[in-house]
Amino acid sequence: MRLSLVMPIAVLAFTSLTPALKAQTASSPAALTPPMGWNSWNYFAGKVDDKGVRAAADQIVSTGMKDAGYIYVNIDDTWEGKRDENGMLHTNDKFPDMKALADYVHSKGLKIGIYSGPGTRTCAGYEASLGHEEQDAKMYADWGIDYLKYDLCSFRSDVMQKQSPNDKAEQMRLMHAAYEKMGKALKATGRPIVYSLCQYGWDSVWEWAPALGGNLWRTTGDIQPNWNSMYTILSQQAGLEGYAGPGHWNDPDMLEVGNGRLSPAENRTHFSMWAMLAAPLLAGNDLPNMKPEVKAILTNRDVIAIDQDKLGKQASRVYSEGEVDVWMRHLSGGAVAVAVLNAGSDRYSTHPFHLDLAKLGLHGEQKGKDLWTGKNVALTQGMPLELPSHDILLVRIDAPK
Ligand code: GLA
């Protein structure tokens, strides 16, 4: 599939920001571009330990991922031990000294993240933060934590269903209040800590999370390392582009690049589209055993530059024709990125996909760069594209017409 694409930008209707979002954008010092790093859950789940996190930090440096922008080393669920008589939460045996681990990660020029939730228990059944929000936030700050993922889980049964079994709206208000409480507790520490909401998109979280101090919020359920999961989540991001911007991002979940049954084409498409979505790029694979082709995808600087573009505008799905989707993202300096992705079977020269540049607001030949071959391409109106199944054409056009 080689394609040429070109042209100026389509006039896409980006939802204008609400005053609350504008205020957040102006004041938030954290996550001015989508956070990049690694998270333990997608590959290690409950097997994560101190040694594995140190190894991940080492690999982020030695593989060149750090230089490519991956900075956060995030410990997900299962680090938690028990609370003592003062309510202080301790780590479990897998993490003998969290402060020392944070110091180690920082010594590599990286940042460290951690995980909790507003209920009594995390999703994996470990101790969470209900009733200890300020205490936990202060402890994170004392350890030197830079990022918190806060996962709803047992708050549903502990509080929402218990306190208001028959009133869904009140349940949602309780949920907002719980996220606000931790947002305030983090702020009160005085340490910049990226605040990541994880409640699977309930109650249109993108509409209220920024005002509560959220820097990113999961929009959807948990990703799995297979095409159907990734593509379903991707499709559910269409229309949310107005809610993303510097300091506040939609989070379609962590990367599965290099995990499970994803083929090389599927890994490329997943990574390309998360970049188009201005999504956090949190690798979730086994870094010490990463295959070269996976590393090449995760460290593609041109694709990362799309994700990290300073303008912070998330892509829109401009049109679909059957199982081919065409997305476009506006970039700083008037550039655009165009992605053509084939979710169906192979398209051969007998019946290729014909790219309609006019639908993108582009007129005439568009000169650009194919970000996976690195070659210059020209896109023209109606040009035929032979697209392999589940593969993507991703083109950057610096001077669209
Ligand atoms: C939930 C989250 C996942 C992960 C697990 C940990 O399922 O959505 O991303 O954090 O909990 O238990």
Short mmCIF file of N, CA, C and O and ligand atoms in Angstrom, two decimals, residues 39 41-42 76-78 115 122-125 149 151 153 198-200 218 220-223 253-254, ligand 1:
data_model
loop_
_atom_site.label_atom_id
_atom_site.label_comp_id
_atom_site.label_asym_id
_atom_site.label_seq_id
_atom_site.Cartn_x
_atom_site.Cartn_y
_atom_site.Cartn_z
N ASN A 39 3.88 1.26 31.37
CA ASN A 39 3.06 0.85 32.52
C ASN A 39 3.13 -0.67 32.64
O ASN A 39 3.14 -1.39 31.64
N TRP A 41 0.97 -2.95 33.72
CA TRP A 41 -0.20 -3.83 33.75
C TRP A 41 -0.35 -4.74 32.53
O TRP A 41 -0.60 -5.93 32.66
N ASN A 42 -0.26 -4.18 31.33
CA ASN A 42 -0.66 -4.94 30.15
C ASN A 42 0.15 -6.22 29.94
O ASN A 42 -0.35 -7.18 29.39
N ASP A 76 1.44 -0.19 38.08
CA ASP A 76 -0.02 -0.32 38.14
C ASP A 76 -0.39 -1.09 39.40
O ASP A 76 0.38 -1.13 40.39
N ASP A 77 -1.52 -1.72 39.40
CA ASP A 77 -2.07 -2.41 40.57
C ASP A 77 -1.14 -3.53 41.07
O ASP A 77 -0.36 -4.08 40.29
N THR A 78 -1.28 -3.85 42.33
CA THR A 78 -0.67 -4.98 43.06
C THR A 78 0.64 -4.65 43.77
O THR A 78 1.38 -5.55 44.13
N TYR A 115 -0.43 3.75 41.37
CA TYR A 115 -1.83 3.40 41.11
C TYR A 115 -2.61 3.26 42.42
O TYR A 115 -2.09 2.71 43.40
N THR A 122 -8.69 -2.02 45.23
CA THR A 122 -8.38 -1.81 43.81
C THR A 122 -9.05 -2.91 42.99
O THR A 122 -9.65 -3.83 43.55
N CYS A 123 -8.90 -2.83 41.69
CA CYS A 123 -9.54 -3.83 40.82
C CYS A 123 -8.96 -5.22 41.08
O CYS A 123 -9.65 -6.22 40.91
N ALA A 124 -7.71 -5.30 41.49
CA ALA A 124 -7.11 -6.61 41.77
C ALA A 124 -7.30 -6.99 43.24
O ALA A 124 -6.72 -7.97 43.71
N GLY A 125 -8.10 -6.22 43.99
CA GLY A 125 -8.43 -6.59 45.36
C GLY A 125 -7.45 -6.11 46.42
O GLY A 125 -7.48 -6.56 47.56
N LYS A 149 -2.51 7.00 38.69
CA LYS A 149 -3.69 6.45 37.99
C LYS A 149 -4.69 6.04 39.07
O LYS A 149 -4.35 5.26 39.96
N ASP A 151 -8.27 4.46 39.93
CA ASP A 151 -9.14 3.49 39.26
C ASP A 151 -10.40 3.22 40.10
O ASP A 151 -10.31 2.77 41.24
N CYS A 153 -13.08 1.00 40.30
CA CYS A 153 -13.28 -0.33 40.89
C CYS A 153 -14.27 -0.40 42.04
O CYS A 153 -15.44 -0.13 41.86
N CYS A 198 -9.33 6.80 35.89
CA CYS A 198 -9.64 5.53 35.24
C CYS A 198 -11.00 5.07 35.75
O CYS A 198 -11.10 4.53 36.84
N GLN A 199 -12.05 5.42 35.00
CA GLN A 199 -13.40 4.94 35.37
C GLN A 199 -14.16 4.59 34.10
O GLN A 199 -15.37 4.63 34.06
N TYR A 200 -13.36 4.27 33.07
CA TYR A 200 -13.86 3.61 31.84
C TYR A 200 -14.83 4.49 31.02
O TYR A 200 -15.61 3.97 30.23
N ARG A 218 -9.54 7.80 31.11
CA ARG A 218 -9.91 6.68 30.25
C ARG A 218 -11.29 6.96 29.68
O ARG A 218 -12.20 7.37 30.40
N THR A 220 -12.85 4.56 27.74
CA THR A 220 -13.44 3.27 27.36
C THR A 220 -12.97 2.18 28.32
O THR A 220 -12.13 2.42 29.19
N GLY A 221 -13.48 0.96 28.10
CA GLY A 221 -13.10 -0.19 28.93
C GLY A 221 -11.67 -0.64 28.66
O GLY A 221 -10.94 -0.04 27.86
N ASP A 222 -11.29 -1.73 29.31
CA ASP A 222 -9.90 -2.19 29.23
C ASP A 222 -9.53 -2.71 27.84
O ASP A 222 -10.27 -3.51 27.25
N ILE A 223 -8.38 -2.32 27.37
CA ILE A 223 -7.86 -2.82 26.10
C ILE A 223 -7.30 -4.24 26.28
O ILE A 223 -6.84 -4.60 27.36
N ASP A 253 -6.62 4.08 26.58
CA ASP A 253 -5.94 3.00 27.33
C ASP A 253 -4.51 2.81 26.82
O ASP A 253 -4.10 3.32 25.80
N MET A 254 -3.78 2.03 27.60
CA MET A 254 -2.33 1.87 27.36
C MET A 254 -2.07 1.04 26.10
O MET A 254 -2.94 0.32 25.63
C1 GLA B 1 -8.59 -1.98 35.76
C2 GLA B 1 -7.93 -0.97 34.84
C3 GLA B 1 -6.68 -1.60 34.24
C4 GLA B 1 -5.73 -2.03 35.36
C5 GLA B 1 -6.45 -2.97 36.30
C6 GLA B 1 -5.60 -3.28 37.54
O1 GLA B 1 -9.10 -3.07 35.06
O2 GLA B 1 -8.80 -0.54 33.84
O3 GLA B 1 -6.03 -0.68 33.38
O4 GLA B 1 -5.27 -0.89 36.03
O5 GLA B 1 -7.67 -2.43 36.75
O6 GLA B 1 -6.25 -4.10 38.46
#
